[in-house]
Amino acid sequence: MQERWYRNAAIYSLDVCTFQDSNDDGFGDLPGLISRLDYLSRLGVTALWLSPIHPSPRRDGGYDVVDHYGIDPRFGSMGDFAELLNQADERGLRIMIDLVVNHTSDEHPWFQAARSSPDSPFRDWYVWSEEEPADRWRGAVFPDVEPESWSYDEKAGAWFRHRFYRFEPDLNTSNPQVRAEIRKIAAFWLRLGVSGFRVDAAPFLIEDKTPGRHYRRDYEFLRDLRDTLSWQKGDAVMLAEANVADDELLEYFGEADGSASRILMVFAFRLNQAVMLALARQDAQPIRDVLRELPELPQHAQWATFLRNHDEVDLGRLTEEERQDVFAAFGPDPDMQLYERGIRRRLAPMLDGDQRRLRMAYSLQFTMPGTPVVRYGDEIGMGEDLSLPERTAIRTPMQWSGTPGAGFTSGDATDTPLIIEGPYAVDRVNVTDQRRDPDSLLMWFERILHTLRECKEIGTGHHEVLDAGPPHVLVHRATSPSGAMLFLHNLGSEPCRVAVDLQPEQDETPLNITADADYGSEVDLGALDLNGYGFRWIRLRRDP
């Protein structure tokens, strides 16, 4: 077992349905994904996180599950999934899947049984109210699309709770039978060979579902899940989607004898929002503030960093003024905004396709404390299709080539259309063209991801912000038993010079590891030049 593999990983997030079609039905599948594993291995990622792969009506991108133990037939068979695990193992790639157990589809057999009769053994697997709930209009996740959190079911003769869409009824995770089933689901996929789970909607999963006690969290259920993982597969991890306040975050990790006892990884939402604000204002202060304020994590706990994920850019924890600054910079058109809090665009068009800013932004992400998560297509600078509803705007098929099917399919990509017009169309942004260009974004991603794997200080070290340089420059240091690294990022468009004091234990000549340009072989910490939107990774010390 590789010790703590997730702390020095690079995770690649993808939807099987939009990655590669192998049978020309216009729908991506597992054999198609298998055919692209060499590409992913060469890219430099070490783990793949697959969005839901289970049978589903796909009214919500597969998050409306009807069978937690199956593979959607459009993706292939369970045998295809086993082959994916085998082929991934051959290339040293780990597979993580979504654990979507806060809710099910309303077509799930459990819900159909639950609504059929008050005496059904599955009735208490969901959350019901005989009377119209007082909090009917409270707590909806998609307020401008689905304003209610309770809906009335005629067949059941009762109201059922749903944090998300009305076709996704919430499971009653306060029910011991439901909890046992969730543990069984996790054990099933671990036994097949997955390396862990991204836990969807973690705060809602652990809400106390007892009537009158909603919105209270039962963190011990996370400990129960962790125990299941530990017994089934010792190095398996859970990565929680938990966009919560700082005082709640440590509860998700838990702590026993100084080590994380519940979840091992949590998405760094607050850091993500600070980075987006800093990029919008071209001012590093929001990042400095958050890096200094983030809680100290227990041993073995880890942040997961990201710039763009499969959802909207969630700005909900910024102030109204801060949020409007990000909207003005990256999503000024109301059609670019979503759910009263976010932006439904990919990063490349948000940064106007500026290669300097894109590379600086990803370099910034890759040097933040934690494990980076990259969304498919970001390595080539894919754009979005705002004619598609809600979050599907950023879930278009992977652009492998400039051919009519973009190398994704030889059939018609009817489920989610290809981008065929504008500056991010398939004939302008694709893997094939960028593979031929040594200066392309794709080739840069390959270099930077392989460099990242040589810098263990980032994933396992202590990060410290240094007071150096002008306001638009972030200077920080990462130190671990393997050595020490210095990172500089210029969020502004103008070049500058930064003076950094002699660093503690500085007993070696500083060495340039990577940068946006050639700054020469000599490194003078007292006079470090940076281009506009420039960045530098400098090794201060390596301990064998």
XYZ file of C-alpha atoms in Angstrom:
544
model
C 0.000 0.000 0.000
C 1.356 3.388 -0.964
C 1.314 5.566 2.126
C -1.142 8.453 1.933
C -1.304 8.414 -1.876
C -3.970 11.117 -1.957
C -1.658 13.784 -0.491
C 0.614 13.836 -3.532
C -2.043 13.029 -6.130
C -3.423 14.981 -9.078
C -7.103 14.198 -9.584
C -8.823 14.452 -12.974
C -12.597 14.931 -12.909
C -14.638 13.661 -15.856
C -18.099 12.602 -17.008
C -17.999 9.239 -18.774
C -20.909 10.337 -20.985
C -18.977 13.320 -22.411
C -15.439 11.929 -22.553
C -15.240 9.336 -25.363
C -17.865 7.442 -27.356
C -16.739 4.001 -28.560
C -19.855 2.741 -30.361
C -20.988 5.840 -32.304
C -24.239 6.341 -30.404
C -23.231 9.888 -29.460
C -22.894 8.975 -25.781
C -19.580 8.469 -24.003
C -18.952 5.081 -22.433
C -16.509 3.010 -20.387
C -14.749 1.371 -23.373
C -14.211 4.883 -24.721
C -12.689 6.002 -21.432
C -10.426 2.932 -21.410
C -9.167 3.903 -24.867
C -8.049 7.288 -23.478
C -6.188 6.072 -20.382
C -2.818 6.425 -22.109
C -3.612 10.083 -22.744
C -4.478 10.607 -19.081
C -1.357 8.777 -17.934
C 0.810 10.932 -20.173
C -0.946 14.069 -18.939
C 0.400 13.364 -15.474
C -2.726 12.863 -13.380
C -2.742 10.026 -10.862
C -6.441 9.511 -10.054
C -9.698 9.773 -12.004
C -12.900 10.944 -10.339
C -15.909 9.749 -12.333
C -19.223 11.583 -12.087
C -22.155 9.211 -11.408
C -21.997 6.021 -13.469
C -25.175 4.375 -12.172
C -28.473 3.768 -14.004
C -30.379 7.048 -14.077
C -32.974 9.028 -16.040
C -30.183 11.640 -16.187
C -32.438 14.590 -15.517
C -29.627 15.875 -13.277
C -26.480 14.615 -14.962
C -26.782 11.180 -13.377
C -27.130 12.449 -9.814
C -30.708 11.132 -9.911
C -29.747 7.493 -9.274
C -32.144 4.530 -9.666
C -29.705 1.703 -8.811
C -26.623 2.274 -6.658
C -25.234 -1.181 -7.447
C -25.320 -0.966 -11.233
C -23.698 0.628 -14.268
C -25.834 2.711 -16.620
C -26.263 0.498 -19.727
C -25.374 3.445 -21.940
C -21.913 3.412 -20.334
C -21.442 -0.336 -20.715
C -21.531 -3.282 -18.357
C -20.090 -4.210 -14.978
C -17.516 -6.157 -16.954
C -16.502 -2.944 -18.711
C -16.080 -1.274 -15.336
C -13.905 -4.136 -14.107
C -11.796 -3.780 -17.250
C -11.457 -0.054 -16.572
C -10.115 -0.836 -13.105
C -7.692 -3.400 -14.547
C -6.397 -1.071 -17.243
C -6.118 1.845 -14.823
C -4.074 -0.322 -12.455
C -1.693 -1.140 -15.310
C -0.995 2.595 -15.692
C -0.837 3.462 -12.010
C -4.137 5.365 -12.137
C -6.640 5.156 -9.301
C -10.405 5.356 -9.809
C -12.741 7.314 -7.530
C -16.495 7.477 -8.036
C -19.308 9.688 -6.790
C -21.127 8.470 -3.697
C -24.584 9.997 -4.239
C -26.623 8.904 -1.229
C -28.258 12.065 0.084
C -31.117 11.475 -2.338
C -32.302 9.169 -5.119
C -34.328 9.560 -8.292
C -38.080 9.525 -7.769
C -37.991 6.545 -10.150
C -35.872 4.515 -7.716
C -37.627 1.315 -6.559
C -37.153 2.433 -2.950
C -39.137 5.621 -3.512
C -41.784 3.914 -5.597
C -42.317 1.456 -2.765
C -42.236 4.237 -0.158
C -44.959 6.281 -1.864
C -47.186 3.265 -2.506
C -48.375 2.865 1.083
C -47.792 4.307 4.574
C -47.159 0.714 5.650
C -44.390 0.126 3.116
C -41.099 -0.999 4.732
C -39.441 1.711 2.630
C -41.741 4.516 3.797
C -39.299 5.703 6.460
C -36.396 5.556 4.015
C -37.489 9.039 2.895
C -38.549 12.191 4.736
C -42.335 12.822 4.869
C -44.776 15.278 6.377
C -48.552 14.854 6.560
C -49.037 18.628 6.739
C -47.501 21.346 4.595
C -44.074 21.895 6.230
C -43.318 25.262 7.770
C -39.913 25.225 6.045
C -41.323 24.402 2.597
C -39.617 27.447 1.052
C -36.418 27.196 3.057
C -33.128 25.487 2.196
C -33.492 24.940 -1.568
C -30.108 24.478 -3.273
C -31.254 25.840 -6.657
C -33.470 28.775 -5.578
C -34.004 30.339 -9.012
C -34.880 26.961 -10.597
C -36.401 24.886 -7.780
C -37.516 27.252 -4.979
C -39.206 24.600 -2.805
C -37.524 22.043 -0.576
C -40.744 20.055 -0.080
C -43.235 18.777 -2.690
C -46.596 17.079 -2.364
C -46.971 13.556 -3.720
C -50.542 12.674 -4.681
C -50.005 8.917 -4.505
C -48.374 9.065 -1.080
C -50.824 11.666 0.198
C -47.949 13.444 1.925
C -45.164 15.969 1.414
C -41.640 14.681 0.752
C -38.422 16.566 1.306
C -35.888 17.331 -1.442
C -32.928 19.658 -1.012
C -32.317 19.524 -4.764
C -34.862 18.968 -7.534
C -38.345 17.624 -6.797
C -37.469 14.485 -8.773
C -34.667 13.805 -6.236
C -36.333 12.953 -2.886
C -34.018 13.029 0.118
C -33.143 9.759 1.799
C -33.804 9.656 5.534
C -30.201 9.197 6.599
C -31.275 9.299 10.257
C -32.822 5.856 9.658
C -30.398 3.084 10.753
C -31.547 0.901 7.832
C -30.652 3.623 5.346
C -27.263 4.076 6.959
C -26.594 0.368 6.787
C -27.509 0.389 3.085
C -25.162 3.303 2.398
C -22.319 1.441 4.092
C -23.151 -1.621 1.994
C -23.061 0.473 -1.206
C -19.623 1.836 -0.305
C -18.326 -1.634 0.577
C -19.607 -3.033 -2.738
C -17.632 -0.580 -4.880
C -14.550 -0.814 -2.679
C -14.574 -4.584 -3.110
C -14.648 -4.083 -6.879
C -11.500 -1.964 -6.619
C -12.268 1.755 -6.457
C -9.868 3.840 -4.363
C -12.461 6.072 -2.780
C -15.442 8.337 -3.181
C -16.295 11.938 -3.740
C -19.137 12.335 -1.224
C -21.878 14.366 -2.873
C -23.676 17.022 -0.805
C -21.991 15.955 2.447
C -23.659 18.593 4.687
C -27.136 17.457 3.597
C -26.200 13.785 3.898
C -25.517 14.182 7.617
C -28.449 16.447 8.434
C -30.558 15.140 11.280
C -33.735 14.122 9.414
C -35.842 13.841 12.577
C -38.939 16.097 12.204
C -38.324 19.488 13.771
C -34.556 18.970 13.946
C -33.523 19.711 10.359
C -30.277 21.576 9.727
C -28.431 19.910 12.644
C -25.457 17.767 11.606
C -24.708 14.224 12.737
C -20.982 14.010 12.073
C -20.641 10.564 13.593
C -22.175 9.049 10.471
C -18.985 10.135 8.676
C -17.015 8.157 11.248
C -19.201 5.119 10.524
C -18.480 5.455 6.802
C -14.772 5.885 7.485
C -14.771 2.662 9.501
C -16.388 0.845 6.563
C -13.705 2.120 4.212
C -10.889 1.268 6.598
C -11.991 -2.335 7.043
C -12.689 -2.893 3.344
C -9.648 -1.120 1.884
C -7.097 0.490 4.134
C -5.972 3.247 1.766
C -9.434 4.265 0.484
C -10.439 7.900 0.933
C -13.551 10.033 1.001
C -13.469 13.502 -0.548
C -16.345 15.574 0.838
C -18.232 18.272 -0.995
C -18.797 20.544 2.009
C -19.089 24.264 1.332
C -19.440 25.272 4.970
C -18.097 27.863 7.389
C -14.633 27.492 8.914
C -15.979 26.568 12.336
C -17.746 23.552 10.798
C -14.946 22.331 8.558
C -12.913 20.600 11.245
C -15.985 18.593 12.247
C -15.910 16.885 8.842
C -12.330 15.758 9.368
C -12.823 14.801 12.987
C -9.829 14.211 15.230
C -8.611 11.315 17.332
C -5.141 11.402 18.866
C -4.256 14.263 16.513
C -5.283 12.428 13.309
C -8.324 12.802 11.072
C -10.962 10.294 12.160
C -13.804 10.957 9.705
C -13.264 12.431 6.238
C -9.674 12.610 4.938
C -10.248 15.192 2.175
C -12.552 18.216 1.848
C -12.858 20.584 -1.106
C -11.325 23.980 -0.268
C -14.343 26.080 -1.278
C -13.317 29.120 0.705
C -9.855 29.133 -0.852
C -11.414 28.724 -4.302
C -13.629 31.765 -3.785
C -10.663 33.790 -2.538
C -8.667 32.829 -5.647
C -11.541 33.855 -7.939
C -11.854 37.198 -6.145
C -8.091 37.741 -6.334
C -8.036 36.951 -10.067
C -10.964 39.310 -10.653
C -9.380 42.194 -8.712
C -5.795 41.323 -9.703
C -4.992 41.649 -6.025
C -3.475 38.810 -3.992
C -4.816 40.000 -0.633
C -7.894 37.694 -0.548
C -5.610 34.674 -0.965
C -3.188 35.928 1.684
C -6.052 36.374 4.127
C -7.519 32.912 3.585
C -4.180 31.104 3.684
C -3.538 32.723 7.053
C -7.036 31.984 8.359
C -7.612 28.414 7.194
C -7.830 26.095 10.198
C -4.901 23.837 10.989
C -5.832 20.339 9.859
C -5.340 17.158 11.883
C -2.693 14.694 10.733
C -3.406 12.973 7.381
C -6.221 15.436 6.542
C -6.029 17.224 3.207
C -7.632 20.010 1.214
C -8.687 19.393 -2.393
C -8.068 22.518 -4.476
C -9.820 23.473 -7.696
C -10.481 26.417 -9.995
C -13.454 25.005 -11.915
C -15.488 21.926 -11.098
C -18.540 20.312 -12.682
C -20.909 22.831 -11.086
C -21.115 26.605 -11.094
C -18.387 28.848 -9.662
C -19.992 29.141 -6.232
C -19.448 32.637 -4.781
C -21.943 32.246 -1.954
C -19.472 32.910 0.864
C -18.205 36.197 -0.542
C -19.726 39.504 0.537
C -22.189 41.124 -1.856
C -19.542 43.645 -2.958
C -16.952 40.910 -3.520
C -19.425 38.768 -5.441
C -20.353 41.677 -7.706
C -16.660 42.276 -8.436
C -16.283 38.660 -9.599
C -19.496 38.846 -11.616
C -18.305 42.050 -13.296
C -14.962 40.510 -14.237
C -16.001 36.990 -15.231
C -19.786 36.819 -15.676
C -21.288 40.239 -16.421
C -24.184 38.875 -18.492
C -27.066 37.569 -16.327
C -27.174 34.475 -18.550
C -23.639 33.672 -17.331
C -24.855 33.611 -13.712
C -26.703 30.864 -11.875
C -28.597 30.104 -8.643
C -28.211 33.689 -7.387
C -24.632 32.916 -6.336
C -22.451 31.572 -9.147
C -21.062 31.660 -12.686
C -21.716 28.897 -15.228
C -18.624 29.348 -17.368
C -15.301 27.575 -17.852
C -12.097 29.307 -16.832
C -10.618 29.904 -20.307
C -13.407 32.217 -21.529
C -13.623 33.806 -18.085
C -10.004 34.900 -18.584
C -10.670 35.901 -22.228
C -8.487 33.056 -23.473
C -5.349 34.828 -22.215
C -2.738 32.054 -22.082
C -0.564 33.974 -19.621
C -3.401 34.348 -17.115
C -4.576 30.768 -17.580
C -1.160 29.312 -16.877
C -0.584 31.621 -13.945
C -4.012 30.694 -12.499
C -3.355 26.957 -12.731
C 0.169 27.374 -11.385
C -1.416 29.215 -8.475
C -3.865 26.361 -7.886
C -1.147 23.714 -8.104
C 0.935 25.470 -5.433
C -1.900 25.910 -2.932
C -1.936 23.603 0.126
C -3.675 20.373 -0.818
C -4.325 18.051 -3.738
C -5.305 19.648 -7.074
C -8.463 18.574 -8.912
C -8.625 19.407 -12.632
C -11.798 19.283 -14.723
C -11.657 17.468 -18.072
C -10.984 19.791 -21.001
C -9.397 22.489 -18.875
C -5.981 21.243 -19.970
C -6.772 22.448 -23.506
C -8.768 25.538 -22.513
C -12.266 24.382 -23.473
C -15.145 26.844 -23.372
C -18.823 26.628 -22.477
C -22.114 26.610 -24.384
C -24.440 29.107 -22.709
C -27.348 27.997 -24.879
C -27.519 24.847 -22.732
C -29.502 24.971 -19.473
C -27.958 25.498 -16.051
C -24.732 23.569 -15.386
C -24.818 21.602 -18.635
C -23.224 24.680 -20.216
C -19.838 23.438 -18.933
C -20.491 19.713 -19.505
C -19.989 19.557 -23.279
C -18.102 16.648 -24.937
C -14.319 16.456 -24.808
C -12.720 18.028 -27.876
C -10.158 15.539 -29.160
C -9.853 16.830 -32.729
C -11.229 19.345 -35.203
C -13.258 16.730 -37.081
C -17.081 16.964 -37.219
C -17.475 14.665 -34.194
C -14.467 16.243 -32.435
C -12.919 12.784 -32.109
C -15.506 12.219 -29.361
C -17.938 10.359 -31.610
C -18.588 9.357 -35.183
C -22.311 9.551 -34.480
C -24.469 12.492 -33.431
C -23.664 13.995 -30.042
C -27.313 14.662 -29.363
C -27.421 14.291 -25.581
C -25.025 17.210 -25.129
C -24.062 19.024 -28.350
C -20.496 19.811 -29.308
C -19.261 23.396 -29.380
C -19.033 24.101 -33.117
C -19.007 27.904 -33.243
C -16.916 30.690 -31.764
C -13.356 30.892 -30.440
C -13.720 27.679 -28.393
C -15.191 25.540 -31.182
C -13.795 22.064 -31.790
C -11.802 23.158 -34.842
C -9.992 25.819 -32.757
C -9.545 24.088 -29.404
C -8.699 20.386 -29.442
C -6.142 17.849 -28.245
C -4.779 16.911 -31.671
C -3.744 20.440 -32.626
C -2.262 21.176 -29.216
C -0.318 17.917 -29.199
C 1.535 19.186 -32.293
C 2.343 22.545 -30.685
C 5.118 22.419 -28.059
C 3.958 25.797 -26.699
C 0.301 24.814 -26.324
C -1.660 24.807 -23.080
C -1.876 21.012 -23.202
C 1.888 20.567 -23.401
C 2.314 23.101 -20.604
C -0.132 21.096 -18.455
C 1.897 17.947 -19.020
C 5.089 19.677 -17.921
C 3.586 21.378 -14.873
C 1.781 18.241 -13.640
C 4.953 16.178 -13.871
C 6.837 18.951 -12.066
C 4.172 18.958 -9.371
C 4.848 15.295 -8.657
C 8.482 16.184 -7.876
C 7.442 18.804 -5.302
C 6.038 16.863 -2.360
C 6.233 19.960 -0.190
C 3.053 21.267 -1.822
C 0.848 18.345 -0.844
C 2.338 17.485 2.534
C 4.126 20.616 3.713
C 3.357 23.633 5.872
C 2.443 26.708 3.829
C 3.403 30.199 4.959
C 2.561 33.536 3.313
C 5.505 35.928 3.062
C 5.146 39.702 3.211
C 7.029 40.577 0.060
C 6.324 42.340 -3.204
C 3.486 44.624 -4.333
C -0.201 43.924 -3.554
C -0.787 42.038 -6.808
C 1.982 39.495 -6.080
C 1.503 36.452 -3.864
C 4.683 35.055 -2.318
C 4.435 31.934 -0.200
C 6.611 29.089 0.985
C 5.950 25.380 1.531
C 8.152 23.378 3.903
C 8.139 19.661 4.668
C 10.660 16.973 5.622
C 11.476 16.637 1.909
C 12.641 20.260 1.629
C 11.383 23.804 1.055
C 9.897 25.612 -1.961
C 9.229 29.278 -2.683
C 6.374 30.336 -4.995
C 5.708 33.713 -6.610
C 2.611 34.642 -8.649
C 1.919 38.004 -10.256
C -1.841 38.491 -10.582
C -1.307 41.818 -12.339
C -0.526 42.569 -15.982
C 2.603 44.655 -15.337
C 6.090 43.221 -14.685
C 7.692 43.807 -11.309
C 10.638 42.931 -9.095
C 10.246 41.253 -5.719
C 12.729 41.153 -2.848
C 12.495 38.142 -0.508
C 14.436 37.971 2.731
C 16.960 35.203 3.326
C 14.869 32.138 4.140
C 15.254 30.019 7.283
C 17.738 27.151 7.004
C 18.845 28.518 3.643
C 21.989 26.464 3.117
C 21.797 25.747 -0.615
C 21.789 27.838 -3.767
C 18.144 28.483 -4.745
C 17.164 26.688 -7.937
C 14.533 27.605 -10.539
C 12.176 24.623 -10.928
C 9.643 26.072 -13.341
C 8.400 29.501 -14.403
C 6.360 31.272 -17.055
C 9.597 32.383 -18.803
C 13.367 32.043 -18.685
C 14.552 34.225 -15.817
C 18.131 33.011 -16.043
C 19.986 30.340 -14.127
C 21.014 32.541 -11.201
C 18.456 33.108 -8.446
C 18.856 36.260 -6.348
C 16.162 36.275 -3.673
C 16.722 39.992 -3.202
C 15.824 40.774 -6.823
C 13.308 38.325 -8.307
C 11.827 39.512 -11.596
C 8.282 38.594 -12.580
C 6.525 39.205 -15.878
C 2.944 40.385 -16.013
C 0.884 37.336 -15.009
C 4.200 35.621 -14.327
C 5.005 32.868 -11.851
C 8.073 31.139 -10.448
C 8.654 27.942 -8.468
C 12.008 28.055 -6.669
C 13.541 25.222 -4.671
C 15.210 26.520 -1.541
C 16.299 23.223 -0.077
C 15.972 19.508 -0.727
C 16.453 16.962 2.028
C 17.270 13.501 0.599
